[in-house]
């Protein structure tokens, strides 16, 4: 059997609330297990017995585990979840939902209300590996001016056209 990769996120608290929110937001998602702290190891973890320790979940079929580990470590933009969207409607939907109570950042990045960093984007890797150098530079220049990703503006930049009116 090949090893299984599971993205593991350390929360101070609120892992179950985050998992419930994410699994309601994303299709083909579900909570698969919830574990609780016991008295065992309390001198190390410092958590109240009975409180949620881990939440295992799948987001669109991909495994994640969220840990209520306390304040020792913090989530950071050094780790983010990249969500590639095919349409502006998808970008708008996920951006708006994840941004509620969070903070917008440059180039399609945001930090949600749980402290998780997300990149709500278009398939940039595909664009940046298939476009010629001039088109790549135009797309990147346009993206660096954005907070939320605007597909029409990026597509226009790729073609060497001005941004659509009102953008």
mmCIF file of C-alpha atoms in Angstrom:
data_model
loop_
_atom_site.group_PDB
_atom_site.id
_atom_site.type_symbol
_atom_site.label_atom_id
_atom_site.label_comp_id
_atom_site.label_asym_id
_atom_site.label_seq_id
_atom_site.Cartn_x
_atom_site.Cartn_y
_atom_site.Cartn_z
ATOM 1 C CA UNK A 1 0.000 0.000 0.000
ATOM 2 C CA UNK A 2 1.293 3.460 -0.910
ATOM 3 C CA UNK A 3 1.552 6.084 1.820
ATOM 4 C CA UNK A 4 -1.434 8.388 2.235
ATOM 5 C CA UNK A 5 -0.955 12.140 2.415
ATOM 6 C CA UNK A 6 -3.245 14.012 4.802
ATOM 7 C CA UNK A 7 -3.098 17.773 5.232
ATOM 8 C CA UNK A 8 -2.952 18.460 8.978
ATOM 9 C CA UNK A 9 -3.815 21.878 10.413
ATOM 10 C CA UNK A 10 -3.150 22.941 14.004
ATOM 11 C CA UNK A 11 -5.825 25.177 15.516
ATOM 12 C CA UNK A 12 -5.721 26.751 18.939
ATOM 13 C CA UNK A 13 -9.423 25.838 19.179
ATOM 14 C CA UNK A 14 -12.438 25.713 16.875
ATOM 15 C CA UNK A 15 -11.423 22.750 14.703
ATOM 16 C CA UNK A 16 -14.909 21.209 14.754
ATOM 17 C CA UNK A 17 -16.587 24.506 13.843
ATOM 18 C CA UNK A 18 -14.132 24.982 10.979
ATOM 19 C CA UNK A 19 -14.697 21.418 9.736
ATOM 20 C CA UNK A 20 -18.473 21.859 9.848
ATOM 21 C CA UNK A 21 -18.212 25.117 7.879
ATOM 22 C CA UNK A 22 -15.841 23.705 5.257
ATOM 23 C CA UNK A 23 -17.825 20.508 4.716
ATOM 24 C CA UNK A 24 -21.024 22.501 4.212
ATOM 25 C CA UNK A 25 -19.302 24.886 1.783
ATOM 26 C CA UNK A 26 -17.505 22.449 -0.506
ATOM 27 C CA UNK A 27 -19.218 19.710 -2.531
ATOM 28 C CA UNK A 28 -18.295 16.060 -1.973
ATOM 29 C CA UNK A 29 -17.132 16.867 1.568
ATOM 30 C CA UNK A 30 -17.776 15.243 4.921
ATOM 31 C CA UNK A 31 -16.516 14.824 8.464
ATOM 32 C CA UNK A 32 -15.220 11.282 8.828
ATOM 33 C CA UNK A 33 -14.174 11.154 12.505
ATOM 34 C CA UNK A 34 -13.989 13.225 15.677
ATOM 35 C CA UNK A 35 -11.722 12.311 18.583
ATOM 36 C CA UNK A 36 -11.681 13.763 22.078
ATOM 37 C CA UNK A 37 -9.013 14.415 24.655
ATOM 38 C CA UNK A 38 -8.843 12.154 27.687
ATOM 39 C CA UNK A 39 -6.933 12.387 30.915
ATOM 40 C CA UNK A 40 -4.037 10.516 29.260
ATOM 41 C CA UNK A 41 -1.236 12.912 28.354
ATOM 42 C CA UNK A 42 -2.927 15.901 29.955
ATOM 43 C CA UNK A 43 0.433 17.014 31.347
ATOM 44 C CA UNK A 44 1.512 17.452 27.698
ATOM 45 C CA UNK A 45 -1.624 18.638 25.919
ATOM 46 C CA UNK A 46 -3.216 20.627 28.755
ATOM 47 C CA UNK A 47 -6.708 20.156 27.315
ATOM 48 C CA UNK A 48 -9.869 19.371 29.246
ATOM 49 C CA UNK A 49 -10.889 15.711 28.964
ATOM 50 C CA UNK A 50 -13.874 15.367 26.645
ATOM 51 C CA UNK A 51 -13.032 18.368 24.465
ATOM 52 C CA UNK A 52 -12.503 17.828 20.743
ATOM 53 C CA UNK A 53 -8.944 16.802 19.902
ATOM 54 C CA UNK A 54 -9.038 16.042 16.156
ATOM 55 C CA UNK A 55 -11.524 16.235 13.328
ATOM 56 C CA UNK A 56 -10.875 14.137 10.231
ATOM 57 C CA UNK A 57 -12.636 15.326 7.112
ATOM 58 C CA UNK A 58 -12.630 15.207 3.367
ATOM 59 C CA UNK A 59 -12.914 18.336 1.247
ATOM 60 C CA UNK A 60 -13.997 17.357 -2.236
ATOM 61 C CA UNK A 61 -12.616 13.908 -1.492
ATOM 62 C CA UNK A 62 -9.210 15.098 -0.190
ATOM 63 C CA UNK A 63 -8.293 14.135 3.384
ATOM 64 C CA UNK A 64 -7.601 16.733 6.058
ATOM 65 C CA UNK A 65 -7.176 16.541 9.809
ATOM 66 C CA UNK A 66 -7.771 19.498 12.102
ATOM 67 C CA UNK A 67 -6.250 19.477 15.599
ATOM 68 C CA UNK A 68 -7.292 21.595 18.558
ATOM 69 C CA UNK A 69 -3.723 21.778 19.795
ATOM 70 C CA UNK A 70 -3.761 24.943 21.863
ATOM 71 C CA UNK A 71 -1.762 28.163 21.491
ATOM 72 C CA UNK A 72 1.706 26.649 21.085
ATOM 73 C CA UNK A 73 1.660 26.911 17.269
ATOM 74 C CA UNK A 74 -0.219 29.254 14.968
ATOM 75 C CA UNK A 75 -1.585 28.921 11.461
ATOM 76 C CA UNK A 76 0.385 31.028 8.999
ATOM 77 C CA UNK A 77 0.187 32.149 5.360
ATOM 78 C CA UNK A 78 3.374 30.104 4.926
ATOM 79 C CA UNK A 79 0.859 27.280 4.465
ATOM 80 C CA UNK A 80 -2.248 27.899 2.393
ATOM 81 C CA UNK A 81 -4.923 25.912 0.644
ATOM 82 C CA UNK A 82 -5.050 26.649 -3.077
ATOM 83 C CA UNK A 83 -8.556 26.442 -4.512
ATOM 84 C CA UNK A 84 -8.506 26.610 -8.310
ATOM 85 C CA UNK A 85 -11.818 27.735 -9.760
ATOM 86 C CA UNK A 86 -12.951 27.489 -13.379
ATOM 87 C CA UNK A 87 -15.482 30.324 -13.359
ATOM 88 C CA UNK A 88 -15.885 33.782 -11.880
ATOM 89 C CA UNK A 89 -19.054 32.540 -10.187
ATOM 90 C CA UNK A 90 -17.035 29.892 -8.313
ATOM 91 C CA UNK A 91 -14.386 32.445 -7.366
ATOM 92 C CA UNK A 92 -17.051 34.849 -6.098
ATOM 93 C CA UNK A 93 -18.911 32.137 -4.154
ATOM 94 C CA UNK A 94 -15.899 30.728 -2.338
ATOM 95 C CA UNK A 95 -14.248 34.115 -1.866
ATOM 96 C CA UNK A 96 -17.361 35.597 -0.260
ATOM 97 C CA UNK A 97 -18.009 32.577 1.981
ATOM 98 C CA UNK A 98 -14.427 32.173 3.180
ATOM 99 C CA UNK A 99 -13.863 35.911 3.583
ATOM 100 C CA UNK A 100 -16.814 36.359 5.965
ATOM 101 C CA UNK A 101 -15.185 37.265 9.274
ATOM 102 C CA UNK A 102 -11.728 36.954 7.708
ATOM 103 C CA UNK A 103 -9.271 39.233 5.955
ATOM 104 C CA UNK A 104 -8.661 39.800 2.232
ATOM 105 C CA UNK A 105 -5.115 39.859 0.958
ATOM 106 C CA UNK A 106 -3.426 40.471 -2.384
ATOM 107 C CA UNK A 107 -3.541 38.173 -5.452
ATOM 108 C CA UNK A 108 -6.557 36.089 -4.456
ATOM 109 C CA UNK A 109 -5.322 35.245 -0.964
ATOM 110 C CA UNK A 110 -7.437 35.534 2.163
ATOM 111 C CA UNK A 111 -7.330 34.397 5.759
ATOM 112 C CA UNK A 112 -10.661 32.959 6.890
ATOM 113 C CA UNK A 113 -12.244 33.509 10.294
ATOM 114 C CA UNK A 114 -10.538 30.354 11.594
ATOM 115 C CA UNK A 115 -7.064 31.625 10.638
ATOM 116 C CA UNK A 116 -6.576 29.361 7.601
ATOM 117 C CA UNK A 117 -4.954 30.979 4.549
ATOM 118 C CA UNK A 118 -6.606 30.311 1.200
ATOM 119 C CA UNK A 119 -5.725 31.163 -2.370
ATOM 120 C CA UNK A 120 -8.943 31.483 -4.367
ATOM 121 C CA UNK A 121 -7.600 31.414 -7.875
ATOM 122 C CA UNK A 122 -7.875 30.461 -11.509
ATOM 123 C CA UNK A 123 -5.720 27.631 -12.918
ATOM 124 C CA UNK A 124 -2.687 29.949 -12.897
ATOM 125 C CA UNK A 125 -0.126 27.160 -13.128
ATOM 126 C CA UNK A 126 -1.635 26.047 -16.418
ATOM 127 C CA UNK A 127 -1.613 29.596 -17.764
ATOM 128 C CA UNK A 128 1.906 30.366 -16.608
ATOM 129 C CA UNK A 129 3.350 27.211 -18.142
ATOM 130 C CA UNK A 130 1.571 27.436 -21.507
ATOM 131 C CA UNK A 131 1.581 31.152 -22.328
ATOM 132 C CA UNK A 132 4.494 32.894 -24.016
ATOM 133 C CA UNK A 133 6.720 35.089 -21.838
ATOM 134 C CA UNK A 134 4.996 38.370 -22.747
ATOM 135 C CA UNK A 135 1.535 36.957 -22.001
ATOM 136 C CA UNK A 136 2.769 35.478 -18.692
ATOM 137 C CA UNK A 137 4.145 38.859 -17.680
ATOM 138 C CA UNK A 138 0.854 40.596 -18.555
ATOM 139 C CA UNK A 139 -1.160 38.044 -16.562
ATOM 140 C CA UNK A 140 1.135 38.364 -13.554
ATOM 141 C CA UNK A 141 1.104 42.176 -13.747
ATOM 142 C CA UNK A 142 -2.712 42.125 -13.795
ATOM 143 C CA UNK A 143 -2.900 39.626 -10.928
ATOM 144 C CA UNK A 144 -0.568 41.680 -8.734
ATOM 145 C CA UNK A 145 -3.091 44.539 -8.943
ATOM 146 C CA UNK A 146 -5.951 42.378 -7.636
ATOM 147 C CA UNK A 147 -7.302 41.416 -4.289
ATOM 148 C CA UNK A 148 -10.026 38.995 -5.445
ATOM 149 C CA UNK A 149 -9.172 37.283 -8.725
ATOM 150 C CA UNK A 150 -11.019 38.658 -11.777
ATOM 151 C CA UNK A 151 -10.961 36.049 -14.534
ATOM 152 C CA UNK A 152 -12.085 38.399 -17.314
ATOM 153 C CA UNK A 153 -9.221 40.782 -16.568
ATOM 154 C CA UNK A 154 -6.671 37.953 -16.472
ATOM 155 C CA UNK A 155 -7.992 36.489 -19.726
ATOM 156 C CA UNK A 156 -7.822 39.917 -21.392
ATOM 157 C CA UNK A 157 -4.247 40.351 -20.140
ATOM 158 C CA UNK A 158 -3.315 36.944 -21.575
ATOM 159 C CA UNK A 159 -4.650 38.076 -24.971
ATOM 160 C CA UNK A 160 -2.898 41.452 -24.730
ATOM 161 C CA UNK A 161 -6.184 43.351 -24.516
ATOM 162 C CA UNK A 162 -7.218 46.038 -22.032
ATOM 163 C CA UNK A 163 -9.248 44.983 -19.008
ATOM 164 C CA UNK A 164 -12.971 44.834 -19.635
ATOM 165 C CA UNK A 165 -14.847 48.068 -18.866
ATOM 166 C CA UNK A 166 -15.748 48.561 -15.217
ATOM 167 C CA UNK A 167 -12.992 46.287 -13.899
#
